[in-house]
Coordinates of C-alpha atoms in Angstrom, one line a residue:
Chain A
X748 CA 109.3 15.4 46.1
X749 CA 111.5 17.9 45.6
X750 CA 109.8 19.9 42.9
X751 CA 105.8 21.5 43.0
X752 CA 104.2 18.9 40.9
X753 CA 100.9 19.9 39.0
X754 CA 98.9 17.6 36.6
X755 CA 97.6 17.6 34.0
X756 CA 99.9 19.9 31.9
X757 CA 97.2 20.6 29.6
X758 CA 93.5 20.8 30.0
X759 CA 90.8 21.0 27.5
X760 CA 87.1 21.8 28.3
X761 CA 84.0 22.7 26.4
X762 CA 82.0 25.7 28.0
X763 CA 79.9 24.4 31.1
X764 CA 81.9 21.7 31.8
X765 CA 84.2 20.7 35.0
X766 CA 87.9 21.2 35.7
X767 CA 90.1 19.5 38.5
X768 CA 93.2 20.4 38.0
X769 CA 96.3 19.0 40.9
X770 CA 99.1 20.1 42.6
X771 CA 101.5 18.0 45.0
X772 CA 103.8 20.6 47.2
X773 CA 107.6 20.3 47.7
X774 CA 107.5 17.5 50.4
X775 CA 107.5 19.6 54.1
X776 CA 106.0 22.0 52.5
X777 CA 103.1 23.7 54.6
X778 CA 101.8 26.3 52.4
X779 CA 100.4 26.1 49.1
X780 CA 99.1 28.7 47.4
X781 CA 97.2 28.5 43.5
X782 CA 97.8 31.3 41.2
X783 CA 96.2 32.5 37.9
X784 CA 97.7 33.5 35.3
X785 CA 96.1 34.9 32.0
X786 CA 97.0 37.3 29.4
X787 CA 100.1 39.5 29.4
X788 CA 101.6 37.5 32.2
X789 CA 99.0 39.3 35.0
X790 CA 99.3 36.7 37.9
X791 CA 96.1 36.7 39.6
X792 CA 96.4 35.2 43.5
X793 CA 93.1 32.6 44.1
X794 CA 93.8 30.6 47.2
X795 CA 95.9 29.7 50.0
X796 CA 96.5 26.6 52.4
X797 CA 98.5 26.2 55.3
X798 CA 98.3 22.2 55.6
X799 CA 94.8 21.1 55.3
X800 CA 93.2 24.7 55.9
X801 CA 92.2 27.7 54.4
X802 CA 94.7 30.2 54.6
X803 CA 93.8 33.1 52.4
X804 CA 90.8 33.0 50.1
X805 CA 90.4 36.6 49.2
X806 CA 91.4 35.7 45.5
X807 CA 89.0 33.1 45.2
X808 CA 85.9 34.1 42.4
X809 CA 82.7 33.5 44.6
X810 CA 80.9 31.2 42.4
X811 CA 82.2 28.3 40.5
X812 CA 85.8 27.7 42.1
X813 CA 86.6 25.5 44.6
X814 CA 90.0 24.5 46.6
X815 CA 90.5 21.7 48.6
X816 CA 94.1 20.5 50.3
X817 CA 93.4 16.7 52.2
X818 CA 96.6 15.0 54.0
X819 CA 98.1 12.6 52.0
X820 CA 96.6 14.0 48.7
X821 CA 97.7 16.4 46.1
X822 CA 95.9 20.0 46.6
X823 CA 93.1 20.2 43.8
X824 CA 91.5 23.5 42.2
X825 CA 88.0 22.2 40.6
X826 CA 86.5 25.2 38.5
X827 CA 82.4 24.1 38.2
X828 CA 81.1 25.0 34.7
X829 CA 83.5 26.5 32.8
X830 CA 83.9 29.7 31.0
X831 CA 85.7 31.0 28.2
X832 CA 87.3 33.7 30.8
X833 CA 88.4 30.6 32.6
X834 CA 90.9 29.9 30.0
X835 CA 94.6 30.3 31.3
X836 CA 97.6 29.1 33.1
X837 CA 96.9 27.8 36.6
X838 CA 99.6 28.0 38.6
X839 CA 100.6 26.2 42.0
X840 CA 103.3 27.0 44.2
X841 CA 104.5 26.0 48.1
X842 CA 106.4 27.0 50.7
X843 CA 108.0 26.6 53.7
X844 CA 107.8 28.7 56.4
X845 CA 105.9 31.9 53.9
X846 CA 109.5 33.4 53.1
X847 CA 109.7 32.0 49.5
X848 CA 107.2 30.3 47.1
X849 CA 108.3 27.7 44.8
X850 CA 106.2 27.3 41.6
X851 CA 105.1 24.6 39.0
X852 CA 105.2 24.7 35.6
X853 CA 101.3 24.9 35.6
X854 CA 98.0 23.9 34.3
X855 CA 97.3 25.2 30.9
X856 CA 93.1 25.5 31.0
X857 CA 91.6 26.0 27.2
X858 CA 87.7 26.4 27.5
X859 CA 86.7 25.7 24.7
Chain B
X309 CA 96.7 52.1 39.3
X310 CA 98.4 48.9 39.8
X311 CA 100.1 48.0 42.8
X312 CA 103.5 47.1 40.6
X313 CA 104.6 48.4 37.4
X314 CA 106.9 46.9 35.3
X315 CA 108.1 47.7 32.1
X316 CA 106.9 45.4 29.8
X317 CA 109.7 46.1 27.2
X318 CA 110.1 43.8 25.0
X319 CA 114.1 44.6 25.6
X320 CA 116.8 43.4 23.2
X321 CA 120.3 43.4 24.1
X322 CA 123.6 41.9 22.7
X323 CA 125.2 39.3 24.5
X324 CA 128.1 40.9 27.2
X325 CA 125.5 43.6 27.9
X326 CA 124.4 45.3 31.4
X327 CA 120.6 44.7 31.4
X328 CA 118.4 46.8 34.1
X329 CA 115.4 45.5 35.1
X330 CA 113.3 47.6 37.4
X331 CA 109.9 47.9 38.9
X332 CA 108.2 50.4 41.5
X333 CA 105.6 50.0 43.8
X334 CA 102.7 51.8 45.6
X335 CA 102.1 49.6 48.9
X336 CA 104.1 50.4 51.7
X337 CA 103.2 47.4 53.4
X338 CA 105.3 45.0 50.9
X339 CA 108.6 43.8 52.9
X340 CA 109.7 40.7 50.8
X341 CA 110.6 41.7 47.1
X342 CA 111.5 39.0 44.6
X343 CA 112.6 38.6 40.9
X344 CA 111.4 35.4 39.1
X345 CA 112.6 34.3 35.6
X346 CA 110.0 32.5 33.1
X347 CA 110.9 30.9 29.8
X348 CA 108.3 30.5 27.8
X349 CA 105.6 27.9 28.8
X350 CA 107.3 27.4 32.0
X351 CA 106.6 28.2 36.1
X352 CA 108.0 31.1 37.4
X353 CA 111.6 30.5 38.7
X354 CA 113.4 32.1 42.2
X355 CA 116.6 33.6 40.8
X356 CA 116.6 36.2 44.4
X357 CA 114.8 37.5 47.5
X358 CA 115.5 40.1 49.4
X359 CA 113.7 41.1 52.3
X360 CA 113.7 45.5 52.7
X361 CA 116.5 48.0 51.7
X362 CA 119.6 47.1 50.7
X363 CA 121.3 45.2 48.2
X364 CA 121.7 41.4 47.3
X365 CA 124.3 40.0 44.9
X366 CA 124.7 36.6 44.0
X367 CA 126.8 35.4 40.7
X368 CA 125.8 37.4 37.5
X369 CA 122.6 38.8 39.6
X370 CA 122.4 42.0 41.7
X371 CA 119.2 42.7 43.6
X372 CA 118.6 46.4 44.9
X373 CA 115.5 47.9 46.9
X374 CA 114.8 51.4 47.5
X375 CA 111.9 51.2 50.1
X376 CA 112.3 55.2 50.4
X377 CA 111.5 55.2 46.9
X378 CA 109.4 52.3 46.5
X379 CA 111.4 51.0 44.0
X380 CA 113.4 47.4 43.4
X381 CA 115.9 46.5 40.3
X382 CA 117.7 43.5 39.1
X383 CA 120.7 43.6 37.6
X384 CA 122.2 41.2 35.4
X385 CA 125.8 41.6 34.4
X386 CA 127.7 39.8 31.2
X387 CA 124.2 38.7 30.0
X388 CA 123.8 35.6 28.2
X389 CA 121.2 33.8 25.5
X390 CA 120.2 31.7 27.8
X391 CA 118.9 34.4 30.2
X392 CA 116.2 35.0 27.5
X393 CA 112.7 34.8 29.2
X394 CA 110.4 37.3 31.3
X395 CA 111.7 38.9 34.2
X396 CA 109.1 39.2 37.0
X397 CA 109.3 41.2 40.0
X398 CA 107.3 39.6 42.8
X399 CA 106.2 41.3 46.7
X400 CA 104.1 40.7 49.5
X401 CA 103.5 41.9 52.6
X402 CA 105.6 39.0 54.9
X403 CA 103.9 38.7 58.4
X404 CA 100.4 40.3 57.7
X405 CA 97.2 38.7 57.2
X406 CA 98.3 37.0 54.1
X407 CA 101.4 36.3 52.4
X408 CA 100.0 36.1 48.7
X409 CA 102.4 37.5 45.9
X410 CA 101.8 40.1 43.8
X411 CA 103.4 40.4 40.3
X412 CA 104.9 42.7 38.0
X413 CA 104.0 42.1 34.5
X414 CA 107.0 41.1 33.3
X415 CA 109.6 42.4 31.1
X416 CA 110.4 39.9 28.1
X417 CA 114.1 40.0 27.8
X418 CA 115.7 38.9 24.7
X419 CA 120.0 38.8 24.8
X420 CA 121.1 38.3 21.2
X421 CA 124.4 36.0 20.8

């Protein structure tokens, strides 16, 4: 496609529970990279892919978070028993060639 | 101390107005600079890039880094009500070991008709 698609808009979780949340790049798109973004708009970079692979994961909390990018899948963030710190706007964006990144319009995460 | 400070504002400005939106930096690493508008419950949206020194203009929109000073601006002229949103100013380090952005905090600009 030609727009960063991320589902579901809006996800709501009791504490402990699983998230998956999705993101389908801009078709051609190599890179993807999944941002967080919480109070007073601080963006908080998780995870990168370059295709199928790991490209960055300094971002990444160590415990809890996963990130997965399979060909011919959407790219999926799954966040294992939930917190209430968890709670924000998860944002994916890709890119081409690393020059610019094109962004969804997120994953709202309530924890509950 | 953060990495990129932005004025948070929020600013208010009548509609015709110059607005000035700036941010400086401590990383002298950072080559790619970038301003992003987000309306409210919305993804962040490229309105310019520009990659070091120098200045990019395109429409209503001005771009200007000052690597020497560590310090980018955006510049929009005859603002309008719709350019109500947060402006965020976006870098990273194009070429190293990663190419993750990071933000400004955004300034939430309000142009009143």
């Amino acid at each position: 496609g030609e727009e960063v698609a991320q589902t579901p808009k809006h996800l709501v979780r009791g504490e402990g529970q699983k998230a998956k949340l999705y993101c389908a790049p801009i078709k051609g798109h190599s890179y993807v990279f999944w941002y967080q973004q919480v109070l007073k708009n601080e963006f908080k970079f998780l995870i990168s892919f370059q295709n199928e692979n790991v490209f960055d994961e300094t971002g990444m909390p160590k415990e809890r978070f996963s990130a997965k990018c399979l060909p011919n899948s959407p790219c999926s963030l799954e966040i294992q028993a939930t917190k209430l710190e968890d709670s924000a706007v998860y944002f994916c964006a890709s890119s081409h060639n690393l020059d610019i990144q094109y962004f969804g319009a997120g994953t709202r995460l309530s924890v509950l | 101390q953060k990495e990129v400070e932005q004025d948070p504002g929020p600013l208010s400005v009548p509609e015709g107005a110059i607005v000035s939106l700036n941010c400086t930096y401590s990383n002298s690493a950072f080559q790619y600079f970038m301003w992003y508008r987000q309306y409210s419950r919305k993804g962040p949206e490229l309105l310019m890039y520009t990659y070091s020194s120098g200045n990019k203009e395109d429409g209503r929109f001005t771009a200007q880094v000052d690597k020497s000073s560590k310090y980018i601006s955006l510049f929009i002229r005859d603002s309008q009500p719709s350019d109500s949103a947060t402006y965020l100013c976006a870098m990273s380090e194009l070429g190293g070991a990663t190419n993750k952005l990071i933000f400004g905090t955004g300034t939430l600009l309000a142009v009143q008709p």
